[in-house]
């Protein structure tokens, strides 16, 4: 499904496969394989593609029709894994509108990104279980279960699990961004 969605969005924007690949900094072969459903892109690759397409990351998974009321069932959530970072996100919100809600699961020693990154949005993160380090502009903020942190996402940031136990958390971002 994601490959077809990427092809659709690329075509609507008038980009060739090679143009998308070049702007995203990945190979044309990878984009081709993703679009044909032969390869699963990493979370980092999806971020790069979404940025080139000027869309929030999870809009790559969005269903075309959006209704006024959306129910997202636990077993119907969109899932994105990052094998290198040890992080998993599921989209709790329906994927359209001005608000995005994600549930995150971060393994011990894992991070949301290799390096802090920024995007035009604001975020609030709430830790459900475990201990999460929120790095924003080089400063580390340690959150325990029940703690939250709000920040401007245009500042370079990432989430880290420096502990020995998995961390579960919820992120709310508005507007949805990369």
Tab-separated table of N, CA and C in Angstrom:
chain	number	residue	atom	x	y	z
A	1	UNK	N	0.806	-1.195	0.000
A	1	UNK	CA	0.000	0.000	0.000
A	1	UNK	C	0.856	1.268	0.000
A	2	UNK	N	1.932	1.287	0.789
A	2	UNK	CA	2.746	2.499	0.873
A	2	UNK	C	3.434	2.808	-0.452
A	3	UNK	N	3.845	1.768	-1.165
A	3	UNK	CA	4.495	1.986	-2.456
A	3	UNK	C	3.559	2.634	-3.448
A	4	UNK	N	2.320	2.149	-3.497
A	4	UNK	CA	1.326	2.730	-4.406
A	4	UNK	C	1.038	4.182	-4.018
A	5	UNK	N	0.996	4.452	-2.731
A	5	UNK	CA	0.734	5.817	-2.246
A	5	UNK	C	1.893	6.749	-2.632
A	6	UNK	N	3.114	6.281	-2.480
A	6	UNK	CA	4.269	7.096	-2.862
A	6	UNK	C	4.246	7.382	-4.363
A	7	UNK	N	3.949	6.344	-5.160
A	7	UNK	CA	3.872	6.539	-6.613
A	7	UNK	C	2.790	7.562	-6.961
A	8	UNK	N	1.629	7.447	-6.318
A	8	UNK	CA	0.519	8.372	-6.571
A	8	UNK	C	0.916	9.805	-6.230
A	9	UNK	N	1.514	10.004	-5.063
A	9	UNK	CA	1.909	11.349	-4.641
A	9	UNK	C	3.027	11.915	-5.509
A	10	UNK	N	3.966	11.069	-5.901
A	10	UNK	CA	5.066	11.493	-6.772
A	10	UNK	C	4.520	11.945	-8.125
A	11	UNK	N	3.598	11.168	-8.661
A	11	UNK	CA	3.009	11.465	-9.972
A	11	UNK	C	2.200	12.754	-9.936
A	12	UNK	N	1.392	12.930	-8.889
A	12	UNK	CA	0.587	14.144	-8.750
A	12	UNK	C	1.479	15.380	-8.709
A	13	UNK	N	2.654	15.256	-8.125
A	13	UNK	CA	3.580	16.382	-8.028
A	13	UNK	C	4.464	16.536	-9.264
A	14	UNK	N	4.285	15.650	-10.229
A	14	UNK	CA	5.031	15.754	-11.474
A	14	UNK	C	6.491	15.388	-11.357
A	15	UNK	N	6.827	14.564	-10.375
A	15	UNK	CA	8.215	14.143	-10.193
A	15	UNK	C	8.453	12.796	-10.860
A	16	UNK	N	9.593	12.662	-11.492
A	16	UNK	CA	9.975	11.351	-11.997
A	16	UNK	C	10.535	10.545	-10.828
A	17	UNK	N	10.633	9.260	-11.027
A	17	UNK	CA	11.208	8.384	-10.023
A	17	UNK	C	12.632	8.838	-9.694
A	18	UNK	N	13.402	9.166	-10.717
A	18	UNK	CA	14.787	9.605	-10.532
A	18	UNK	C	14.864	10.925	-9.772
A	19	UNK	N	13.948	11.847	-10.045
A	19	UNK	CA	13.947	13.128	-9.339
A	19	UNK	C	13.667	12.933	-7.848
A	20	UNK	N	12.668	12.098	-7.545
A	20	UNK	CA	12.355	11.829	-6.146
A	20	UNK	C	13.548	11.199	-5.444
A	21	UNK	N	14.160	10.235	-6.100
A	21	UNK	CA	15.308	9.548	-5.510
A	21	UNK	C	16.455	10.521	-5.246
A	22	UNK	N	16.770	11.361	-6.212
A	22	UNK	CA	17.862	12.314	-6.074
A	22	UNK	C	17.598	13.297	-4.931
A	23	UNK	N	16.388	13.866	-4.908
A	23	UNK	CA	16.057	14.844	-3.869
A	23	UNK	C	16.010	14.213	-2.485
A	24	UNK	N	15.631	12.935	-2.411
A	24	UNK	CA	15.561	12.239	-1.126
A	24	UNK	C	16.914	11.662	-0.714
A	25	UNK	N	17.863	11.640	-1.639
A	25	UNK	CA	19.190	11.114	-1.330
A	25	UNK	C	19.229	9.599	-1.227
A	26	UNK	N	18.368	8.937	-2.009
A	26	UNK	CA	18.356	7.472	-2.052
A	26	UNK	C	18.459	7.037	-3.516
A	27	UNK	N	18.624	5.754	-3.732
A	27	UNK	CA	18.783	5.284	-5.116
A	27	UNK	C	17.433	5.171	-5.821
A	28	UNK	N	17.473	5.328	-7.142
A	28	UNK	CA	16.268	5.137	-7.960
A	28	UNK	C	15.762	3.715	-7.838
A	29	UNK	N	16.705	2.778	-7.725
A	29	UNK	CA	16.322	1.370	-7.581
A	29	UNK	C	15.508	1.137	-6.321
A	30	UNK	N	15.886	1.792	-5.229
A	30	UNK	CA	15.132	1.630	-3.979
A	30	UNK	C	13.722	2.184	-4.141
A	31	UNK	N	13.598	3.383	-4.699
A	31	UNK	CA	12.272	3.972	-4.906
A	31	UNK	C	11.429	3.060	-5.791
A	32	UNK	N	12.016	2.548	-6.839
A	32	UNK	CA	11.303	1.649	-7.742
A	32	UNK	C	10.817	0.402	-7.007
A	33	UNK	N	11.690	-0.191	-6.207
A	33	UNK	CA	11.308	-1.394	-5.455
A	33	UNK	C	10.216	-1.097	-4.439
A	34	UNK	N	10.301	0.050	-3.775
A	34	UNK	CA	9.278	0.430	-2.801
A	34	UNK	C	7.943	0.619	-3.507
A	35	UNK	N	7.948	1.348	-4.618
A	35	UNK	CA	6.705	1.607	-5.344
A	35	UNK	C	6.063	0.323	-5.865
A	36	UNK	N	6.878	-0.678	-6.178
A	36	UNK	CA	6.337	-1.956	-6.678
A	36	UNK	C	6.070	-2.955	-5.553
A	37	UNK	N	6.303	-2.544	-4.312
A	37	UNK	CA	6.042	-3.419	-3.178
A	37	UNK	C	7.075	-4.504	-2.975
A	38	UNK	N	8.261	-4.326	-3.531
A	38	UNK	CA	9.318	-5.338	-3.424
A	38	UNK	C	10.292	-5.067	-2.282
A	39	UNK	N	10.222	-3.855	-1.703
A	39	UNK	CA	11.123	-3.503	-0.600
A	39	UNK	C	10.357	-2.683	0.420
A	40	UNK	N	10.712	-2.852	1.674
A	40	UNK	CA	10.142	-2.057	2.758
A	40	UNK	C	11.149	-0.975	3.127
A	41	UNK	N	10.764	0.295	2.954
A	41	UNK	CA	11.704	1.378	3.266
A	41	UNK	C	11.870	1.542	4.769
A	42	UNK	N	13.037	2.036	5.179
A	42	UNK	CA	13.282	2.330	6.592
A	42	UNK	C	12.513	3.589	6.974
A	43	UNK	N	12.397	3.818	8.260
A	43	UNK	CA	11.744	5.024	8.757
A	43	UNK	C	12.489	6.262	8.256
A	44	UNK	N	13.803	6.218	8.238
A	44	UNK	CA	14.601	7.348	7.766
A	44	UNK	C	14.340	7.620	6.281
A	45	UNK	N	14.243	6.572	5.472
A	45	UNK	CA	13.937	6.741	4.046
A	45	UNK	C	12.550	7.341	3.862
A	46	UNK	N	11.577	6.867	4.639
A	46	UNK	CA	10.222	7.420	4.544
A	46	UNK	C	10.210	8.901	4.920
A	47	UNK	N	10.986	9.277	5.935
A	47	UNK	CA	11.067	10.691	6.316
A	47	UNK	C	11.607	11.522	5.159
A	48	UNK	N	12.643	11.023	4.512
A	48	UNK	CA	13.251	11.753	3.394
A	48	UNK	C	12.260	11.902	2.235
A	49	UNK	N	11.546	10.829	1.921
A	49	UNK	CA	10.558	10.870	0.842
A	49	UNK	C	9.446	11.846	1.185
A	50	UNK	N	8.939	11.781	2.418
A	50	UNK	CA	7.866	12.684	2.846
A	50	UNK	C	8.314	14.139	2.761
A	51	UNK	N	9.561	14.384	3.128
A	51	UNK	CA	10.068	15.766	3.084
A	51	UNK	C	10.101	16.282	1.647
A	52	UNK	N	10.567	15.457	0.723
A	52	UNK	CA	10.601	15.865	-0.688
A	52	UNK	C	9.182	16.101	-1.204
A	53	UNK	N	8.243	15.255	-0.796
A	53	UNK	CA	6.855	15.398	-1.231
A	53	UNK	C	6.120	16.489	-0.455
A	54	UNK	N	6.807	17.105	0.529
A	54	UNK	CA	6.259	18.180	1.348
A	54	UNK	C	4.978	17.736	2.065
A	55	UNK	N	5.078	16.568	2.708
A	55	UNK	CA	3.938	15.982	3.419
A	55	UNK	C	4.370	15.465	4.785
A	56	UNK	N	3.441	15.380	5.727
A	56	UNK	CA	3.758	14.706	6.986
A	56	UNK	C	4.062	13.232	6.717
A	57	UNK	N	4.969	12.666	7.475
A	57	UNK	CA	5.383	11.276	7.287
A	57	UNK	C	4.206	10.318	7.185
A	58	UNK	N	3.277	10.399	8.135
A	58	UNK	CA	2.212	9.404	8.163
A	58	UNK	C	1.164	9.615	7.078
A	59	UNK	N	1.215	10.719	6.346
A	59	UNK	CA	0.286	10.885	5.234
A	59	UNK	C	0.620	9.903	4.105
A	60	UNK	N	1.836	9.348	4.139
A	60	UNK	CA	2.183	8.320	3.152
A	60	UNK	C	1.327	7.069	3.353
A	61	UNK	N	0.741	6.925	4.546
A	61	UNK	CA	-0.079	5.770	4.868
A	61	UNK	C	-1.563	6.083	4.837
A	62	UNK	N	-1.924	7.314	4.524
A	62	UNK	CA	-3.300	7.795	4.623
A	62	UNK	C	-4.213	7.171	3.582
A	63	UNK	N	-5.384	6.824	4.042
A	63	UNK	CA	-6.440	6.361	3.147
A	63	UNK	C	-7.030	7.582	2.448
A	64	UNK	N	-7.473	7.462	1.195
A	64	UNK	CA	-7.963	8.617	0.458
A	64	UNK	C	-9.193	9.316	1.045
A	65	UNK	N	-10.219	8.583	1.538
A	65	UNK	CA	-11.416	9.272	2.031
A	65	UNK	C	-11.294	9.553	3.512
A	66	UNK	N	-11.605	10.781	3.855
A	66	UNK	CA	-11.577	11.186	5.252
A	66	UNK	C	-12.982	11.616	5.655
A	67	UNK	N	-13.494	11.026	6.716
A	67	UNK	CA	-14.826	11.401	7.164
A	67	UNK	C	-14.711	12.357	8.343
A	68	UNK	N	-15.839	12.950	8.742
A	68	UNK	CA	-15.855	13.911	9.834
A	68	UNK	C	-15.549	13.247	11.170
A	69	UNK	N	-15.894	11.983	11.316
A	69	UNK	CA	-15.607	11.237	12.537
A	69	UNK	C	-14.823	9.995	12.137
A	70	UNK	N	-13.699	9.797	12.772
A	70	UNK	CA	-12.859	8.645	12.421
A	70	UNK	C	-12.571	7.827	13.675
A	71	UNK	N	-12.788	6.542	13.574
A	71	UNK	CA	-12.456	5.620	14.652
A	71	UNK	C	-11.281	4.792	14.163
A	72	UNK	N	-10.224	4.763	14.957
A	72	UNK	CA	-9.046	3.977	14.609
A	72	UNK	C	-8.960	2.830	15.612
A	73	UNK	N	-9.177	1.629	15.146
A	73	UNK	CA	-9.127	0.449	16.006
A	73	UNK	C	-7.674	0.049	16.240
A	74	UNK	N	-7.395	-0.459	17.417
A	74	UNK	CA	-6.035	-0.859	17.785
A	74	UNK	C	-5.428	-1.775	16.716
A	75	UNK	N	-6.178	-2.750	16.259
A	75	UNK	CA	-5.632	-3.692	15.279
A	75	UNK	C	-5.606	-3.132	13.863
A	76	UNK	N	-6.138	-1.926	13.662
A	76	UNK	CA	-6.123	-1.306	12.340
A	76	UNK	C	-5.154	-0.145	12.228
A	77	UNK	N	-4.342	0.069	13.264
A	77	UNK	CA	-3.396	1.176	13.239
A	77	UNK	C	-2.271	0.939	12.240
A	78	UNK	N	-1.792	2.044	11.666
A	78	UNK	CA	-0.643	1.996	10.772
A	78	UNK	C	0.612	1.884	11.632
A	79	UNK	N	1.502	0.972	11.260
A	79	UNK	CA	2.710	0.683	12.038
A	79	UNK	C	3.952	1.022	11.225
A	80	UNK	N	4.909	1.680	11.872
A	80	UNK	CA	6.202	1.960	11.241
A	80	UNK	C	7.286	1.541	12.221
A	81	UNK	N	8.226	0.729	11.749
A	81	UNK	CA	9.347	0.270	12.574
A	81	UNK	C	10.644	0.821	12.006
A	82	UNK	N	11.569	1.065	12.910
A	82	UNK	CA	12.915	1.451	12.508
A	82	UNK	C	13.856	0.380	13.033
A	83	UNK	N	14.301	-0.532	12.165
A	83	UNK	CA	15.128	-1.630	12.644
A	83	UNK	C	16.428	-1.171	13.292
A	84	UNK	N	17.000	-0.086	12.824
A	84	UNK	CA	18.274	0.380	13.372
A	84	UNK	C	18.096	1.119	14.691
A	85	UNK	N	17.001	1.864	14.836
A	85	UNK	CA	16.826	2.693	16.022
A	85	UNK	C	16.096	2.036	17.164
A	86	UNK	N	15.492	0.868	16.945
A	86	UNK	CA	14.768	0.190	17.996
A	86	UNK	C	13.475	0.877	18.381
A	87	UNK	N	12.899	1.663	17.450
A	87	UNK	CA	11.664	2.385	17.752
A	87	UNK	C	10.533	1.902	16.851
A	88	UNK	N	9.342	1.879	17.410
A	88	UNK	CA	8.135	1.542	16.666
A	88	UNK	C	7.101	2.627	16.933
A	89	UNK	N	6.438	3.088	15.880
A	89	UNK	CA	5.340	4.046	16.023
A	89	UNK	C	4.081	3.426	15.442
A	90	UNK	N	2.961	3.650	16.110
A	90	UNK	CA	1.664	3.365	15.508
A	90	UNK	C	0.889	4.670	15.513
A	91	UNK	N	0.175	4.914	14.425
A	91	UNK	CA	-0.610	6.142	14.323
A	91	UNK	C	-1.952	5.914	14.999
A	92	UNK	N	-2.219	6.666	16.041
A	92	UNK	CA	-3.455	6.569	16.797
A	92	UNK	C	-4.541	7.401	16.129
A	93	UNK	N	-4.160	8.543	15.561
A	93	UNK	CA	-5.102	9.410	14.856
A	93	UNK	C	-5.320	8.862	13.445
A	94	UNK	N	-6.360	9.340	12.754
A	94	UNK	CA	-6.687	8.766	11.440
A	94	UNK	C	-5.741	9.139	10.306
A	95	UNK	N	-4.898	10.141	10.470
A	95	UNK	CA	-3.943	10.475	9.416
A	95	UNK	C	-4.386	11.598	8.515
A	96	UNK	N	-5.416	12.299	8.896
A	96	UNK	CA	-5.810	13.495	8.149
A	96	UNK	C	-6.183	14.549	9.172
A	97	UNK	N	-6.187	15.779	8.789
A	97	UNK	CA	-6.512	16.841	9.731
A	97	UNK	C	-5.275	17.572	10.203
A	98	UNK	N	-5.445	18.350	11.264
A	98	UNK	CA	-4.372	19.231	11.733
A	98	UNK	C	-3.661	18.699	12.966
A	99	UNK	N	-3.958	17.465	13.346
A	99	UNK	CA	-3.390	16.897	14.553
A	99	UNK	C	-2.982	15.458	14.283
A	100	UNK	N	-1.810	15.089	14.769
A	100	UNK	CA	-1.356	13.711	14.615
A	100	UNK	C	-1.008	13.159	15.992
A	101	UNK	N	-1.505	11.960	16.284
A	101	UNK	CA	-1.227	11.305	17.553
A	101	UNK	C	-0.558	9.973	17.246
A	102	UNK	N	0.613	9.765	17.852
A	102	UNK	CA	1.384	8.547	17.626
A	102	UNK	C	1.660	7.876	18.961
A	103	UNK	N	1.628	6.559	18.967
A	103	UNK	CA	2.073	5.818	20.131
A	103	UNK	C	3.444	5.256	19.796
A	104	UNK	N	4.411	5.507	20.665
A	104	UNK	CA	5.773	5.066	20.410
A	104	UNK	C	6.208	4.004	21.397
A	105	UNK	N	7.071	3.138	20.937
A	105	UNK	CA	7.681	2.092	21.767
A	105	UNK	C	9.160	2.103	21.419
A	106	UNK	N	10.006	2.339	22.422
A	106	UNK	CA	11.437	2.478	22.194
A	106	UNK	C	12.179	1.466	23.049
A	107	UNK	N	12.972	0.635	22.397
A	107	UNK	CA	13.734	-0.407	23.079
A	107	UNK	C	14.923	0.187	23.834
A	108	UNK	N	15.443	-0.515	24.845
A	108	UNK	CA	16.619	-0.030	25.570
A	108	UNK	C	17.772	0.259	24.613
A	109	UNK	N	18.410	1.410	24.805
A	109	UNK	CA	19.529	1.806	23.951
A	109	UNK	C	19.108	2.396	22.620
A	110	UNK	N	17.804	2.455	22.351
A	110	UNK	CA	17.313	2.937	21.062
A	110	UNK	C	17.101	4.437	21.023
A	111	UNK	N	16.891	4.938	19.805
A	111	UNK	CA	16.609	6.359	19.612
A	111	UNK	C	15.660	6.529	18.439
A	112	UNK	N	14.972	7.656	18.404
A	112	UNK	CA	14.042	7.925	17.309
A	112	UNK	C	14.766	8.298	16.027
A	113	UNK	N	15.999	8.758	16.137
A	113	UNK	CA	16.804	9.129	14.970
A	113	UNK	C	18.276	9.086	15.370
A	114	UNK	N	19.141	8.822	14.399
A	114	UNK	CA	20.580	8.788	14.679
A	114	UNK	C	21.085	10.155	15.124
A	115	UNK	N	20.551	11.193	14.530
A	115	UNK	CA	20.909	12.569	14.863
A	115	UNK	C	19.626	13.360	15.080
A	116	UNK	N	19.648	14.378	15.940
A	116	UNK	CA	18.469	15.225	16.101
A	116	UNK	C	18.059	15.838	14.761
A	117	UNK	N	16.759	15.991	14.561
A	117	UNK	CA	16.253	16.566	13.320
A	117	UNK	C	15.092	17.490	13.647
A	118	UNK	N	14.692	18.306	12.705
A	118	UNK	CA	13.620	19.270	12.951
A	118	UNK	C	12.592	19.211	11.835
A	119	UNK	N	11.403	19.706	12.142
A	119	UNK	CA	10.321	19.788	11.173
A	119	UNK	C	9.352	20.863	11.647
A	120	UNK	N	8.585	21.471	10.761
A	120	UNK	CA	7.712	22.588	11.141
A	120	UNK	C	6.447	22.111	11.858
A	121	UNK	N	6.505	22.074	13.161
A	121	UNK	CA	5.378	21.585	13.950
A	121	UNK	C	5.635	21.933	15.405
A	122	UNK	N	4.760	21.510	16.296
A	122	UNK	CA	5.044	21.498	17.720
A	122	UNK	C	4.603	20.150	18.243
A	123	UNK	N	5.292	19.678	19.284
A	123	UNK	CA	5.035	18.341	19.806
A	123	UNK	C	4.840	18.376	21.311
A	124	UNK	N	4.062	17.423	21.770
A	124	UNK	CA	3.951	17.150	23.191
A	124	UNK	C	4.092	15.637	23.331
A	125	UNK	N	4.984	15.210	24.207
A	125	UNK	CA	5.206	13.781	24.420
A	125	UNK	C	4.823	13.457	25.859
A	126	UNK	N	4.116	12.348	26.051
A	126	UNK	CA	3.691	11.872	27.360
A	126	UNK	C	4.226	10.460	27.549
A	127	UNK	N	4.994	10.241	28.601
A	127	UNK	CA	5.557	8.921	28.867
A	127	UNK	C	4.523	8.081	29.613
A	128	UNK	N	4.224	6.922	29.055
A	128	UNK	CA	3.262	5.999	29.670
A	128	UNK	C	3.947	4.994	30.589
A	129	UNK	N	5.132	4.534	30.155
A	129	UNK	CA	5.872	3.517	30.909
A	129	UNK	C	7.346	3.684	30.612
A	130	UNK	N	8.177	3.601	31.645
A	130	UNK	CA	9.619	3.674	31.456
A	130	UNK	C	10.164	5.074	31.634
A	131	UNK	N	11.357	5.261	31.100
A	131	UNK	CA	12.094	6.521	31.229
A	131	UNK	C	12.556	6.955	29.849
A	132	UNK	N	12.178	8.154	29.442
A	132	UNK	CA	12.484	8.666	28.111
A	132	UNK	C	13.321	9.935	28.231
A	133	UNK	N	14.367	10.007	27.422
A	133	UNK	CA	15.168	11.229	27.339
A	133	UNK	C	14.724	11.964	26.074
A	134	UNK	N	14.284	13.204	26.247
A	134	UNK	CA	13.891	14.054	25.124
A	134	UNK	C	15.027	15.044	24.924
A	135	UNK	N	15.729	14.916	23.800
A	135	UNK	CA	16.834	15.814	23.484
A	135	UNK	C	16.320	16.903	22.548
A	136	UNK	N	16.409	18.151	22.986
A	136	UNK	CA	15.967	19.296	22.187
A	136	UNK	C	17.082	20.331	22.180
A	137	UNK	N	17.573	20.660	21.006
A	137	UNK	CA	18.659	21.636	20.846
A	137	UNK	C	19.853	21.321	21.745
A	138	UNK	N	20.182	20.034	21.858
A	138	UNK	CA	21.340	19.613	22.620
A	138	UNK	C	21.105	19.441	24.111
A	139	UNK	N	19.970	19.924	24.632
A	139	UNK	CA	19.653	19.764	26.058
A	139	UNK	C	18.813	18.497	26.242
A	140	UNK	N	19.148	17.731	27.285
A	140	UNK	CA	18.425	16.489	27.560
A	140	UNK	C	17.436	16.695	28.706
A	141	UNK	N	16.210	16.230	28.487
A	141	UNK	CA	15.142	16.320	29.485
A	141	UNK	C	14.699	14.892	29.784
A	142	UNK	N	14.869	14.461	31.026
A	142	UNK	CA	14.549	13.096	31.419
A	142	UNK	C	13.111	13.041	31.923
A	143	UNK	N	12.307	12.184	31.291
A	143	UNK	CA	10.904	12.031	31.663
A	143	UNK	C	10.649	10.631	32.201
A	144	UNK	N	9.876	10.551	33.268
A	144	UNK	CA	9.443	9.280	33.848
A	144	UNK	C	7.972	9.083	33.490
A	145	UNK	N	7.426	7.916	33.784
A	145	UNK	CA	6.011	7.634	33.515
A	145	UNK	C	5.137	8.732	34.123
A	146	UNK	N	4.242	9.271	33.315
A	146	UNK	CA	3.348	10.338	33.744
A	146	UNK	C	3.860	11.734	33.435
A	147	UNK	N	5.150	11.873	33.115
A	147	UNK	CA	5.729	13.177	32.766
A	147	UNK	C	5.470	13.484	31.292
A	148	UNK	N	5.426	14.780	30.981
A	148	UNK	CA	5.267	15.195	29.590
A	148	UNK	C	6.233	16.328	29.277
A	149	UNK	N	6.410	16.569	27.993
A	149	UNK	CA	7.305	17.629	27.522
A	149	UNK	C	6.713	18.204	26.238
A	150	UNK	N	6.625	19.519	26.157
A	150	UNK	CA	6.106	20.208	24.973
A	150	UNK	C	7.237	21.064	24.404
A	151	UNK	N	7.386	21.062	23.072
A	151	UNK	CA	8.448	21.866	22.456
A	151	UNK	C	8.123	22.178	21.013
A	152	UNK	N	8.844	23.152	20.485
A	152	UNK	CA	8.748	23.556	19.084
A	152	UNK	C	9.576	22.563	18.267
A	153	UNK	N	8.938	21.828	17.372
A	153	UNK	CA	9.619	20.786	16.595
A	153	UNK	C	10.583	21.339	15.557
A	154	UNK	N	10.563	22.661	15.358
A	154	UNK	CA	11.546	23.229	14.428
A	154	UNK	C	12.934	23.257	15.074
A	155	UNK	N	12.995	22.969	16.376
A	155	UNK	CA	14.283	22.814	17.051
A	155	UNK	C	14.756	21.376	16.852
A	156	UNK	N	16.038	21.148	16.602
A	156	UNK	CA	16.526	19.775	16.418
A	156	UNK	C	16.236	18.939	17.666
A	157	UNK	N	15.642	17.758	17.448
A	157	UNK	CA	15.238	16.941	18.584
A	157	UNK	C	15.235	15.458	18.229
A	158	UNK	N	15.205	14.644	19.270
A	158	UNK	CA	15.040	13.201	19.127
A	158	UNK	C	14.711	12.622	20.490
A	159	UNK	N	14.261	11.364	20.480
A	159	UNK	CA	13.911	10.642	21.700
A	159	UNK	C	14.922	9.517	21.907
A	160	UNK	N	15.340	9.323	23.162
A	160	UNK	CA	16.344	8.311	23.488
A	160	UNK	C	15.873	7.462	24.668
A	161	UNK	N	16.225	6.183	24.626
A	161	UNK	CA	16.017	5.310	25.769
A	161	UNK	C	17.396	4.894	26.260
A	162	UNK	N	17.862	5.532	27.332
A	162	UNK	CA	19.179	5.237	27.878
A	162	UNK	C	19.114	4.190	28.985
A	163	UNK	N	17.909	3.710	29.270
A	163	UNK	CA	17.725	2.746	30.354
A	163	UNK	C	17.779	1.303	29.887
A	164	UNK	N	17.404	0.407	30.809
A	164	UNK	CA	17.432	-1.036	30.555
A	164	UNK	C	16.057	-1.614	30.228
A	165	UNK	N	15.010	-0.799	30.288
A	165	UNK	CA	13.642	-1.255	30.048
A	165	UNK	C	13.050	-0.513	28.846
A	166	UNK	N	12.119	-1.138	28.120
A	166	UNK	CA	11.443	-0.435	27.024
A	166	UNK	C	10.666	0.781	27.543
A	167	UNK	N	10.436	1.745	26.670
A	167	UNK	CA	9.667	2.942	27.001
A	167	UNK	C	8.458	3.000	26.071
A	168	UNK	N	7.292	3.273	26.644
A	168	UNK	CA	6.074	3.505	25.869
A	168	UNK	C	5.663	4.956	26.081
A	169	UNK	N	5.283	5.638	25.003
A	169	UNK	CA	4.943	7.056	25.091
A	169	UNK	C	3.964	7.430	23.992
A	170	UNK	N	3.350	8.592	24.143
A	170	UNK	CA	2.421	9.134	23.151
A	170	UNK	C	2.960	10.488	22.707
A	171	UNK	N	2.931	10.719	21.399
A	171	UNK	CA	3.334	12.005	20.832
A	171	UNK	C	2.115	12.620	20.162
A	172	UNK	N	1.900	13.900	20.436
A	172	UNK	CA	0.873	14.662	19.738
A	172	UNK	C	1.606	15.765	18.996
A	173	UNK	N	1.365	15.872	17.683
A	173	UNK	CA	2.030	16.892	16.865
A	173	UNK	C	0.983	17.674	16.087
A	174	UNK	N	1.195	18.987	16.023
A	174	UNK	CA	0.310	19.817	15.233
A	174	UNK	C	1.111	20.950	14.601
A	175	UNK	N	0.961	21.213	13.331
A	175	UNK	CA	0.275	20.332	12.387
A	175	UNK	C	1.116	19.083	12.135
A	176	UNK	N	0.495	18.024	11.591
A	176	UNK	CA	1.295	16.836	11.250
A	176	UNK	C	2.451	17.261	10.366
A	177	UNK	N	3.593	16.678	10.616
A	177	UNK	CA	4.797	17.075	9.905
A	177	UNK	C	5.637	15.860	9.597
A	178	UNK	N	6.868	16.063	9.173
A	178	UNK	CA	7.719	14.981	8.704
A	178	UNK	C	8.155	14.095	9.833
